[in-house]
Each structure stands twice: as structure tokens, then as C-alpha cells.
PDB file of C-alpha atoms in Angstrom:
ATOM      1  CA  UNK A   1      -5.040 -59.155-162.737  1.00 50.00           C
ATOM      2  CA  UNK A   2      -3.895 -62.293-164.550  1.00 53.00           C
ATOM      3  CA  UNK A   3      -5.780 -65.207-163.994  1.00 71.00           C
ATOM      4  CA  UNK A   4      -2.702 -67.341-162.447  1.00 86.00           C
ATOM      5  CA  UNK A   5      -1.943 -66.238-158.996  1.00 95.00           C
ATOM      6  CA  UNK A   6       1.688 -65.221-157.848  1.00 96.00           C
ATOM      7  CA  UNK A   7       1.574 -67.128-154.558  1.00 97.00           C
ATOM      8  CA  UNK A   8      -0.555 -69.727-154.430  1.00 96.00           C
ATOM      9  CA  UNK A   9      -1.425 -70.896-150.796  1.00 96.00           C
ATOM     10  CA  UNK A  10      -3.818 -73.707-149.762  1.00 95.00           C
ATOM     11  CA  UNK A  11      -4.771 -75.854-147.008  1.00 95.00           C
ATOM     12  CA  UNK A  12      -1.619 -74.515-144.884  1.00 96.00           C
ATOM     13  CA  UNK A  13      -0.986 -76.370-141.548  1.00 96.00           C
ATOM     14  CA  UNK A  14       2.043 -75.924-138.671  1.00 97.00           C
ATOM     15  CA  UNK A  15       2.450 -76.667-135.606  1.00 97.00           C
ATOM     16  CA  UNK A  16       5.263 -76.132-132.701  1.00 96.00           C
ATOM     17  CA  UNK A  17       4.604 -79.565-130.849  1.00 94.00           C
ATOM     18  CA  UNK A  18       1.704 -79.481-129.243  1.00 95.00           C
ATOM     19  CA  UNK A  19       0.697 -75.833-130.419  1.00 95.00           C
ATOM     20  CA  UNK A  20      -0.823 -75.788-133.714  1.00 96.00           C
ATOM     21  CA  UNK A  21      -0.203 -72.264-135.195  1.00 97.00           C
ATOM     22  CA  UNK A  22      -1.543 -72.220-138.533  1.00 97.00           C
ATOM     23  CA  UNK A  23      -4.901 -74.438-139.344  1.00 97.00           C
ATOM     24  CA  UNK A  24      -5.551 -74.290-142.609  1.00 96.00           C
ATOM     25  CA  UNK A  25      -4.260 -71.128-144.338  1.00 97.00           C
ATOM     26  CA  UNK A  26      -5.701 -70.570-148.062  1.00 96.00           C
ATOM     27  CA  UNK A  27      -4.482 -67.353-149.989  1.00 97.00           C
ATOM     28  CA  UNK A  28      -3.912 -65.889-153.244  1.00 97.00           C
ATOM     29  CA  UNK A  29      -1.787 -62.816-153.904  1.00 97.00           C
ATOM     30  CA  UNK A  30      -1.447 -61.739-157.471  1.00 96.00           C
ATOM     31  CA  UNK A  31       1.599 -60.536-159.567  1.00 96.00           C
ATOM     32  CA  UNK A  32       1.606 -56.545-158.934  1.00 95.00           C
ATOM     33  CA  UNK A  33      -0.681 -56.693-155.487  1.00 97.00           C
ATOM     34  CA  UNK A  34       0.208 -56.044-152.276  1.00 97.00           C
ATOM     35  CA  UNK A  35      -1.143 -57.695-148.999  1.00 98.00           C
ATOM     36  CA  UNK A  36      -1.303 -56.477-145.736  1.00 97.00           C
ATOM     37  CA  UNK A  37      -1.476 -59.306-142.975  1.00 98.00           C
ATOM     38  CA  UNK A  38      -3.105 -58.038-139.963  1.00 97.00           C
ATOM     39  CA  UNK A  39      -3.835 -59.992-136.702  1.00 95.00           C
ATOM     40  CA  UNK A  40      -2.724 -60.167-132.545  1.00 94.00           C
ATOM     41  CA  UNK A  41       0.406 -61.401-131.596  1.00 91.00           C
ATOM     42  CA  UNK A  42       0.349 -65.159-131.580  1.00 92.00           C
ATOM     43  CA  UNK A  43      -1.739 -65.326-134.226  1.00 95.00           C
ATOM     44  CA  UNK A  44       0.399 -67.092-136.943  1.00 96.00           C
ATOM     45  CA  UNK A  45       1.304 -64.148-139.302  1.00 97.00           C
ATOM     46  CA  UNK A  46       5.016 -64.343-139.560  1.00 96.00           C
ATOM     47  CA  UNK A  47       4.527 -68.230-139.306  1.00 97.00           C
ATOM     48  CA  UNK A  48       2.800 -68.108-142.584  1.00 97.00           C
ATOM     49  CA  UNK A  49       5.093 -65.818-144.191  1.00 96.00           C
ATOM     50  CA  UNK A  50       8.009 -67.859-142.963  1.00 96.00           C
ATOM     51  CA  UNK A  51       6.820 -70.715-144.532  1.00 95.00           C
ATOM     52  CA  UNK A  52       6.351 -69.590-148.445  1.00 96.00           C
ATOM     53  CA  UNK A  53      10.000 -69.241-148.955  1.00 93.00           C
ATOM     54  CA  UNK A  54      10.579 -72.365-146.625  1.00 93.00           C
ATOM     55  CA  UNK A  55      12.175 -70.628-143.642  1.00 94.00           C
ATOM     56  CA  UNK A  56       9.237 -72.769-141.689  1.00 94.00           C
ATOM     57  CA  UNK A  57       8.007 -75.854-143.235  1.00 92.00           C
ATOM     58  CA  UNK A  58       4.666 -76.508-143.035  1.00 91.00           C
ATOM     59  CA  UNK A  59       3.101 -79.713-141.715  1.00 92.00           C
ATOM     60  CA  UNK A  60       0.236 -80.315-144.094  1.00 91.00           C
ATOM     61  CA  UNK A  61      -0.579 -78.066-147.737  1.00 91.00           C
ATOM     62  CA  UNK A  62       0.716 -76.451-150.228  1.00 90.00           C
ATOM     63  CA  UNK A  63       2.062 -72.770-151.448  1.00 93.00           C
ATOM     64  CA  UNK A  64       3.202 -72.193-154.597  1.00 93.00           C
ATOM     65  CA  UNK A  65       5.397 -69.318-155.580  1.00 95.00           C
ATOM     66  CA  UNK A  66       5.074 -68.509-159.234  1.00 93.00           C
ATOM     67  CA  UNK A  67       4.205 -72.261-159.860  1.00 90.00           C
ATOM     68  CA  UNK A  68       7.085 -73.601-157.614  1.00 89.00           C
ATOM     69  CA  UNK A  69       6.245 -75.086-154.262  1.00 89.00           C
ATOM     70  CA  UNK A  70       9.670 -73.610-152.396  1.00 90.00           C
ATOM     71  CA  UNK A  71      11.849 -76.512-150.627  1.00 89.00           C
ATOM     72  CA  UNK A  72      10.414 -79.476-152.731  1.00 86.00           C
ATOM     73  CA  UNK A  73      10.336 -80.621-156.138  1.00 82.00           C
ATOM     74  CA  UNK A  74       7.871 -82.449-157.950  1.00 77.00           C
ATOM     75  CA  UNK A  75       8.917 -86.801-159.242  1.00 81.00           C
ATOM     76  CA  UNK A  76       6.266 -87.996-160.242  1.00 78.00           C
ATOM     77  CA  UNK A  77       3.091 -87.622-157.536  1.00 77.00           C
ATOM     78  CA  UNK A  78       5.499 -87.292-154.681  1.00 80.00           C
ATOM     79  CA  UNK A  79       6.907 -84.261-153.219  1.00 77.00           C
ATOM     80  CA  UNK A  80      10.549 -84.241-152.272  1.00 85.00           C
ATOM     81  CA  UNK A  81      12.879 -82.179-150.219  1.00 87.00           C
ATOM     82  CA  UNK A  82      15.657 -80.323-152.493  1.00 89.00           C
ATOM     83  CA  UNK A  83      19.158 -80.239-151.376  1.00 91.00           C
ATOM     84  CA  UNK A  84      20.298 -76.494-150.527  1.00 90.00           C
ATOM     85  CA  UNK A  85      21.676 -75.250-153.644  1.00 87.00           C
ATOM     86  CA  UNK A  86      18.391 -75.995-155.127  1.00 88.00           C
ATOM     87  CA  UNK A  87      16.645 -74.380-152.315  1.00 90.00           C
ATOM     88  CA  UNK A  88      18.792 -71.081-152.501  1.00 87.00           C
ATOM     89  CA  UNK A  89      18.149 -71.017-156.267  1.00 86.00           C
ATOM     90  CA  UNK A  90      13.935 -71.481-155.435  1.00 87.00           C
ATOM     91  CA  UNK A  91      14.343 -68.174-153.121  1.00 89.00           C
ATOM     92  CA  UNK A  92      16.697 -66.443-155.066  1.00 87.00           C
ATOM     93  CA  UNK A  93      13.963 -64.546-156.391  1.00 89.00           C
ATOM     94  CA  UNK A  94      12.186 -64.037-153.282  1.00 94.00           C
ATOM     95  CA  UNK A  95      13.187 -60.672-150.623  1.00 94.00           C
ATOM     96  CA  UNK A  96      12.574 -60.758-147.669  1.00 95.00           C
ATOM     97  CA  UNK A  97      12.672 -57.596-144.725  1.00 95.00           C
ATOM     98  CA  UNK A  98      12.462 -59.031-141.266  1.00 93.00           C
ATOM     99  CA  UNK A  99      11.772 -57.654-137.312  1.00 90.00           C
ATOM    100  CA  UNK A 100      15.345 -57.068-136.630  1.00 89.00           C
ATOM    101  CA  UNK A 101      17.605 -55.822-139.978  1.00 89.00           C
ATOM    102  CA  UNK A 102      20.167 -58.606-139.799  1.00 90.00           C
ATOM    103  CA  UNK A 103      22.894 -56.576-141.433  1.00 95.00           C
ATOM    104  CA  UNK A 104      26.295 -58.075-141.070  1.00 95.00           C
ATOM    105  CA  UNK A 105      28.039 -55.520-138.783  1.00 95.00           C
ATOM    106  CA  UNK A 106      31.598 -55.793-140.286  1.00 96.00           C
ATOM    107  CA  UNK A 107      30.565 -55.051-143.739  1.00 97.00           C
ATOM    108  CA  UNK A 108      29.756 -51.464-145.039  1.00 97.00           C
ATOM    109  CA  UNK A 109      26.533 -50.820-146.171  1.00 97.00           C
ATOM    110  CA  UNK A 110      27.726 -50.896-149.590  1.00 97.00           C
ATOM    111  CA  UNK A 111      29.046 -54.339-149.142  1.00 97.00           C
ATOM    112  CA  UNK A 112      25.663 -56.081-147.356  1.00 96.00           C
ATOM    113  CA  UNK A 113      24.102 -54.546-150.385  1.00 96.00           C
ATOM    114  CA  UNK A 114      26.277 -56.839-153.284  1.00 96.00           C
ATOM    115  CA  UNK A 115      27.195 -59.871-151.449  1.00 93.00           C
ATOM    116  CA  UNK A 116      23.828 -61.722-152.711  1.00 89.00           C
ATOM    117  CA  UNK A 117      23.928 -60.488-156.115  1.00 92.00           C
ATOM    118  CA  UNK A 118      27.887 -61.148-156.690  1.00 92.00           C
ATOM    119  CA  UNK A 119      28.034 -64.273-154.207  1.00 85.00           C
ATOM    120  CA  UNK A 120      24.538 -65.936-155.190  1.00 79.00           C
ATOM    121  CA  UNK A 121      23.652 -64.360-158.398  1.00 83.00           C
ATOM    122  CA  UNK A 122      27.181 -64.084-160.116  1.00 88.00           C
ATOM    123  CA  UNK A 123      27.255 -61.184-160.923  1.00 91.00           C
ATOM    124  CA  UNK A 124      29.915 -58.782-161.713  1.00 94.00           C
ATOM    125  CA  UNK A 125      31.283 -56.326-158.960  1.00 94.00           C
ATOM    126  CA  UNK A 126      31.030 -53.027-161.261  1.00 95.00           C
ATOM    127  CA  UNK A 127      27.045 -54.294-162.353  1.00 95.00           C
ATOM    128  CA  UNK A 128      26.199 -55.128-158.879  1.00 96.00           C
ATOM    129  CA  UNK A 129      27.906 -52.048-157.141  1.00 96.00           C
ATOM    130  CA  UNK A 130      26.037 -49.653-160.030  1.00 96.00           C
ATOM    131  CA  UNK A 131      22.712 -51.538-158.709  1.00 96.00           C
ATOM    132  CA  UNK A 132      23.595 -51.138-154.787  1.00 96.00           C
ATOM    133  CA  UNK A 133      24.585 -47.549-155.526  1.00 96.00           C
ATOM    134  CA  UNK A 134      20.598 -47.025-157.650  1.00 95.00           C
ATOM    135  CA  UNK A 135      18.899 -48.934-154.640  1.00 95.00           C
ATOM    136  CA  UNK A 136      20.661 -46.762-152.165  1.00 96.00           C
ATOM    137  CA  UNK A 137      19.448 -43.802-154.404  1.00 94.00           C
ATOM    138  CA  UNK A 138      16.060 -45.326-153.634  1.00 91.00           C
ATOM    139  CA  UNK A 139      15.567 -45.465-150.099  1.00 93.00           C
ATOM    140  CA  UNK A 140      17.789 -41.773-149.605  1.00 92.00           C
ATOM    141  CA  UNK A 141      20.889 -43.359-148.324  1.00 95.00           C
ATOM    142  CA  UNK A 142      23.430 -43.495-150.943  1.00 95.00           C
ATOM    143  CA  UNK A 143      25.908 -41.250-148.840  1.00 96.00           C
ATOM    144  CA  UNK A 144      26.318 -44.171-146.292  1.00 97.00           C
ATOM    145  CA  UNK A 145      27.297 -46.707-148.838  1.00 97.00           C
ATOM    146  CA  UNK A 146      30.881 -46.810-147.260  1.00 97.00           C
ATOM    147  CA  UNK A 147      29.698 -46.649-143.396  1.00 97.00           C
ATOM    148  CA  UNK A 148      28.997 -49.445-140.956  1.00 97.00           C
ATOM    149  CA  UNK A 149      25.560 -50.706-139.678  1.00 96.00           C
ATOM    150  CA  UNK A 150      26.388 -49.594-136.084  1.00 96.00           C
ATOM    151  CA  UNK A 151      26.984 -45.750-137.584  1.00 97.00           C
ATOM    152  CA  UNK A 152      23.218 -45.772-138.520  1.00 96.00           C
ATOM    153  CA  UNK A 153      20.112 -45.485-136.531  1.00 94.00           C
ATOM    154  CA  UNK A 154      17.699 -48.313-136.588  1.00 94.00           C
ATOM    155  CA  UNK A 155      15.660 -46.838-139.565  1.00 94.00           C
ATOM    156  CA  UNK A 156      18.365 -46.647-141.871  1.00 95.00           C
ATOM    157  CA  UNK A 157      19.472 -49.954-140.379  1.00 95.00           C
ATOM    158  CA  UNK A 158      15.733 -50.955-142.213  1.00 94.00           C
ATOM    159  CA  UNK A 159      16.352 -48.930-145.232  1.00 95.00           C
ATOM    160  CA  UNK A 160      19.358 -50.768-145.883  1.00 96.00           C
ATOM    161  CA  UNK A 161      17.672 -54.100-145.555  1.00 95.00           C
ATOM    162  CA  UNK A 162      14.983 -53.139-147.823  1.00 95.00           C
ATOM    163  CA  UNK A 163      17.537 -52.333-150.353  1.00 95.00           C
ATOM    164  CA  UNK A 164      19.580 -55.510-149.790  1.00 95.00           C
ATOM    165  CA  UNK A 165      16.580 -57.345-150.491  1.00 95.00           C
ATOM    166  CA  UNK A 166      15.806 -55.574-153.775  1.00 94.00           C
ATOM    167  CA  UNK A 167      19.344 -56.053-154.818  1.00 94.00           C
ATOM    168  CA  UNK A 168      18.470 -59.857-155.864  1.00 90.00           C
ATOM    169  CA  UNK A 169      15.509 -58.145-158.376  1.00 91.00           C
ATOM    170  CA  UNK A 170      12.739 -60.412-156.895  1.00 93.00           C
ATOM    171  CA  UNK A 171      10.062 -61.168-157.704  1.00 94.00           C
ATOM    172  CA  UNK A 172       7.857 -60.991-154.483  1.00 96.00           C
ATOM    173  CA  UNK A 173       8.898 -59.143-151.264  1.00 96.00           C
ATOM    174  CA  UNK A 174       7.891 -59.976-147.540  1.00 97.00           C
ATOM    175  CA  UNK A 175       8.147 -58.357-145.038  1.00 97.00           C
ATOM    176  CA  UNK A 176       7.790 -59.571-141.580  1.00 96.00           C
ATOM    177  CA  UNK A 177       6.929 -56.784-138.682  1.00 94.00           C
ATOM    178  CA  UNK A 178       9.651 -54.021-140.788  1.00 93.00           C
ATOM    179  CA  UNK A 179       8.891 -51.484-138.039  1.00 93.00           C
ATOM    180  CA  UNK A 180       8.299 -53.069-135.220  1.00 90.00           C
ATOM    181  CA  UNK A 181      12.000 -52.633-133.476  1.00 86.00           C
ATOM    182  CA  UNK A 182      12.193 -49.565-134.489  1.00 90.00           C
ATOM    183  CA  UNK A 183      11.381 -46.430-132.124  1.00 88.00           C
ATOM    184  CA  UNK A 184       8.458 -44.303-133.146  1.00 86.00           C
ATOM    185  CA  UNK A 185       9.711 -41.265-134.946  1.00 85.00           C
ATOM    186  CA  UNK A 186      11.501 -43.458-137.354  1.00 88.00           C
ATOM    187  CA  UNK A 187       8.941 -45.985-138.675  1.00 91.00           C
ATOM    188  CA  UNK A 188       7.640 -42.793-140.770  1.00 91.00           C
ATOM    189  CA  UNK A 189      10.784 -43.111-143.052  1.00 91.00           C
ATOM    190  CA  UNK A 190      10.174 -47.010-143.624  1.00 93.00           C
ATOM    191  CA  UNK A 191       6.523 -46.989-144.060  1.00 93.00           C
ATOM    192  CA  UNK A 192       7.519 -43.964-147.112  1.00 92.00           C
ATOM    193  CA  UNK A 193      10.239 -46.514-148.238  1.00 92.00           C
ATOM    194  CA  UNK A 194       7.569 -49.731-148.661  1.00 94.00           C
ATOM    195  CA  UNK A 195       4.890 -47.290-150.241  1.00 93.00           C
ATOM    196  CA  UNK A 196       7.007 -45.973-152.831  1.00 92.00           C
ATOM    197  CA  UNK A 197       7.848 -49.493-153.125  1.00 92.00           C
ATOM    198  CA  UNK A 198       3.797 -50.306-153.593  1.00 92.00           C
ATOM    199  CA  UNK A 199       3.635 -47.350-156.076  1.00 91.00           C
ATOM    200  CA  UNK A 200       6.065 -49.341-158.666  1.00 91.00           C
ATOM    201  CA  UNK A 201       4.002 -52.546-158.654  1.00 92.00           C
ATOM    202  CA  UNK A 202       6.261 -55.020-156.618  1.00 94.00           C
ATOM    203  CA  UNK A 203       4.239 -57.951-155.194  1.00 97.00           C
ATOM    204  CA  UNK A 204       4.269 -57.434-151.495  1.00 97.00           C
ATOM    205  CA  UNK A 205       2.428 -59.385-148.786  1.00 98.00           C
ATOM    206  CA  UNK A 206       3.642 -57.201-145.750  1.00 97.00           C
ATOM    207  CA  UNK A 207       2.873 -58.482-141.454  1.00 97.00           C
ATOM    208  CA  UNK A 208       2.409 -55.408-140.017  1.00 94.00           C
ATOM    209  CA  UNK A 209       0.773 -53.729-137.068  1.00 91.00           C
ATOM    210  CA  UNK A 210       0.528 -50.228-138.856  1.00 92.00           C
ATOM    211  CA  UNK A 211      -2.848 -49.217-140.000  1.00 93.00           C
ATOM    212  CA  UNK A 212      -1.577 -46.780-141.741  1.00 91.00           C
ATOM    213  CA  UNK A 213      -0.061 -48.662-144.189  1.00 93.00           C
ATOM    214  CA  UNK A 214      -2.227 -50.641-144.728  1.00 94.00           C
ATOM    215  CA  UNK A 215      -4.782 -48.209-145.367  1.00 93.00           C
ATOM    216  CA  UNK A 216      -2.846 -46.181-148.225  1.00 92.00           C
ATOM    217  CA  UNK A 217      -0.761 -48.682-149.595  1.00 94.00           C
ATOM    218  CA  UNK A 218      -2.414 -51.999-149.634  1.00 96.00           C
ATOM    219  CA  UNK A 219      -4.741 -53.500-152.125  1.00 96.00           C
ATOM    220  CA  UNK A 220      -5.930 -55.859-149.899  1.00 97.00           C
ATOM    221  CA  UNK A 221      -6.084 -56.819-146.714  1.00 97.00           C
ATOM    222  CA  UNK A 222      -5.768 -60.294-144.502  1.00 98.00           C
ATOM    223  CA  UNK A 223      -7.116 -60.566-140.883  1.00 97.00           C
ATOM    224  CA  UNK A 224      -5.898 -63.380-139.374  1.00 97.00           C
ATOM    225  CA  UNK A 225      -6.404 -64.738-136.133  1.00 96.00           C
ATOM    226  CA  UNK A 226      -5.981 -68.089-134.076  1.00 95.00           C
ATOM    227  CA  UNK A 227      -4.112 -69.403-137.005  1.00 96.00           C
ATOM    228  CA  UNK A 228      -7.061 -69.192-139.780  1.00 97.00           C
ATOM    229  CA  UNK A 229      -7.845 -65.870-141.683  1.00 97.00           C
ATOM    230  CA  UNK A 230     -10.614 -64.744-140.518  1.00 97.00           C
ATOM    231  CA  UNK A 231     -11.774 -61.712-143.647  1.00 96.00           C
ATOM    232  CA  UNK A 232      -9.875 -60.068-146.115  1.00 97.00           C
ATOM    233  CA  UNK A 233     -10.873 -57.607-148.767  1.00 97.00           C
ATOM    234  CA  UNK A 234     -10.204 -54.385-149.920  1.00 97.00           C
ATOM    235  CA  UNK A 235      -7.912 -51.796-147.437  1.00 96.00           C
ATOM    236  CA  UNK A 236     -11.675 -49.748-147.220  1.00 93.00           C
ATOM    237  CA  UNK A 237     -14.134 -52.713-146.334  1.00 95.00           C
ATOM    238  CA  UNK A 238     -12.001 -54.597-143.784  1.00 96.00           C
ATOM    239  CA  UNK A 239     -10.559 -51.441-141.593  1.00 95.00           C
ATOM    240  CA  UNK A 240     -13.602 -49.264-141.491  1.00 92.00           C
ATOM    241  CA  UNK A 241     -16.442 -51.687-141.906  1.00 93.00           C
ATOM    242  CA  UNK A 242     -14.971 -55.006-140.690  1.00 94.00           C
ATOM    243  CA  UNK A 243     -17.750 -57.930-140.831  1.00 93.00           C
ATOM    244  CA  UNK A 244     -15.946 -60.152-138.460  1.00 94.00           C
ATOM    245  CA  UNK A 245     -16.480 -59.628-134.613  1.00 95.00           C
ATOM    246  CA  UNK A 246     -12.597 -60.440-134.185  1.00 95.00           C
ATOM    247  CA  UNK A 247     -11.753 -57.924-136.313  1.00 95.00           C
ATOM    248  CA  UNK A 248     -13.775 -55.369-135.092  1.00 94.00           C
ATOM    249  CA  UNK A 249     -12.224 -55.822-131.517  1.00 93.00           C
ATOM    250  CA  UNK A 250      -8.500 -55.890-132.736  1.00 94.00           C
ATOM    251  CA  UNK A 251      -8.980 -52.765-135.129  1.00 92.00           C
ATOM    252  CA  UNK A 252     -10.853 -50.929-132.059  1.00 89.00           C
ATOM    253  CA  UNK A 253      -7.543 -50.292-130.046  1.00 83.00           C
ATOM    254  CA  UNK A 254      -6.275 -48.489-133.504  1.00 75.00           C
ATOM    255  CA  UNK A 255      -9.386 -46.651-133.785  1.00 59.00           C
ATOM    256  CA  UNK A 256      -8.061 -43.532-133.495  1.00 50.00           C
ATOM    257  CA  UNK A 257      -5.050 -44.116-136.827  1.00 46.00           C
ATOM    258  CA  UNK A 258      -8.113 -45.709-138.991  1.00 42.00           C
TER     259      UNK A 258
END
């Protein structure tokens, strides 16, 4: 592991008025590692992962994304808000998978898959269509590049979004909740997607409820609850000999997929 974290996160504080949903997050996640987040509902996961590429700002901290602090730059010993552009640019090398696959129903699947890369990136249409075409190769779909979102069930629907995310090349992934509006018998086909993901060495901090995954795939994982983390560790020390009482109630209804 290199000696200069990926994502650098200290001190990390936001609230919602009067509710205060993170208090004081500090993590590291390494170049190559992946990270399962674990917690209840409510208990600031997707919060925190909202806020490293600045789709939440926090109230009080730092994180650092390969040595960048997303949303602000750096004059002098004061941190400033950038304008837009600059903030697009900052992310443009951040993915991100979220609850619901926010496709954009009147495009094809082929077409959600290049508008980053051509629109954003500028790149060309043949380079980015070969790309969309390898990605879609990737996650088993590349005979619906030409259909619509609606024509697909929900899991594809994720596939898809995984793929659109990869098509910027970047350099961490997140993923909020991937499988969490999908029905059962398809979460299976996303969960294979994100490990063969994990198997290439793409930095990954995943917010996830399945145990599953984070048991095979993860090299370490986060337990957080009431808006602190609570224990992390390796995948093997935190699900089947947990040291915190919190986490040994919330991994006891999964019990029987540990």
C-alpha cells in the first residue's frame, strides 16, 4: 500500500438543521482498496459518501481525494468554493453508482454510456463509442447498447450505471446502496458486476447492506453508526468477531448470510 492515502478523510461534520448526521468522520482508503460501509439506516453512510465528491458539503473537516479537497481550492490558508466548471473537472475522475440508476430514459443505453466522456471529457465519438461498447462487454450487456432504459429490468438498469460510471476512467468509484431498489433475484448479477470490479484493483468504498459482499470482496470494512464509525478492519475480524456491541447487534439480524 503506498504510504499516501487515496481519500483522505478527517474530522468530518454535517448536519440537516437541527440533526447532526455525521460527527466527526476520520478515514483512509488507499489507491487499489476497497471499503465496505456498513451501518442502520439513518446512520450517515451515504451522507459521508455524498460529501467526498461534494454532492453534500460538509459543515466542519476535511477529505481529500488524491490530494484535492473536492469543491474548494486552496489561496493561501483559506479554503474557497470553486465555480462549477472547476468543480466538474475535481469529479471528473470520480464514479459514482447510486440507489436508483438515474439513466436518462430517452437515450439508448449506448448513448448514457458516451455523453460524459464526449460531453465532459472531449472525447471523440468513435474512441468513446469503442470504450462504451468494451464496458458493455464488461458487465454482459453489449447487445442492449441500442435499447432504452425502460426495455431493461432494474439490474441491467444497474449494470448500465456501473458502466456509465467507468466510462469517465476514474479513479475511485462509490457506490451508494447499488442494490437496494432492486428486487432480490437480481442483486446477484450486480454484486458479480462490483466483484469483478474489486478483482481489477479499482478503489471502491461501497454503502451497502449485503454481507455478502462485503465478506468476499472487501478489504476492509467500516461500521458506522449514529454518525461516527464505530470499528473497521479486515472483512474477517469485523463480521465474524465484531468487538463493538453495536456491531454485534446490527450484524445479528444477518447472521444467517455471515
Amino acid at each position: 500500500m503506498n504510504a499516501v492515502p487515496l481519500v483522505s478523510a478527517h474530522n468530518v461534520h454535517k448536519s440537516f438543521g437541527h440533526n447532526q448526521v455525521l460527527k466527526g468522520i476520520n478515514l483512509e482508503v488507499q489507491a487499489g482498496e476497497v471499503v465496505v460501509i456498513l451501518g442502520p439506516s439513518g446512520s450517515g453512510k451515504s451522507t459521508f459518501l455524498r460529501c467526498i465528491n461534494h454532492l453534500e458539503t460538509m459543515d466542519q473537516g476535511a477529505i481529500l481525494v488524491d490530494g484535492t479537497q473536492i469543491g474548494y481550492a486552496l489561496r493561501g490558508t483559506h479554503l474557497h468554493k470553486v465555480k462549477p466548471g472547476v468543480l466538474a473537472r475535481q469529479r471528473s475522475e470520480i464514479g459514482m453508482v447510486f440507489q436508483q440508476f438515474n439513466l436518462y430514459p430517452h437515450l439508448t443505453v449506448l448513448q448514457n454510456i458516451v455523453e460524459a466522456p464526449i460531453g465532459v471529457h472531449g472525447r471523440s465519438k468513435t474512441e468513446a463509442e469503442a470504450q462504451a461498447f468494451t464496458l458493455l462487454e464488461t458487465v454482459g450487456l453489449r447487445d442492449k447498447a441500442h435499447t432504452y432504459p425502460r426495455q431493461l429490468s432494474g439490474g441491467q438498469q444497474q449494470r448500465v450505471a456501473i458502466a456509465r460510471a467507468l466510462a469517465i476512467k476514474p479513479k475511485l468509484m462509490l457506490f451508494d446502496e447499488p442494490t437496494s431498489a432492486l428486487d432480490p433475484e437480481l442483486v446477484g448479477e450486480v454484486l458479480a458486476t462490483m466483484r469483478s470490479l474489486a478483482d481489477q484493483g479499482l478503489t471502491m468504498i461501497v454503502v451497502t447492506h449485503e454481507i455478502s459482499f462485503a465478506k468476499e470482496a472487501a478489504d476492509r470494512v467500516v461500521f458506522m453508526d449514529g454518525g461516527v464509525v464505530v470499528e473497521e478492519g479486515a472483512p474477517r475480524e469485523v463480521l465474524e468477531n465484531p468487538s463493538h456491541p453495536r456491531t454485534r447487534a446490527f450484524l445479528s439480524r444477518f447472521i444467517e448470510r455471515v
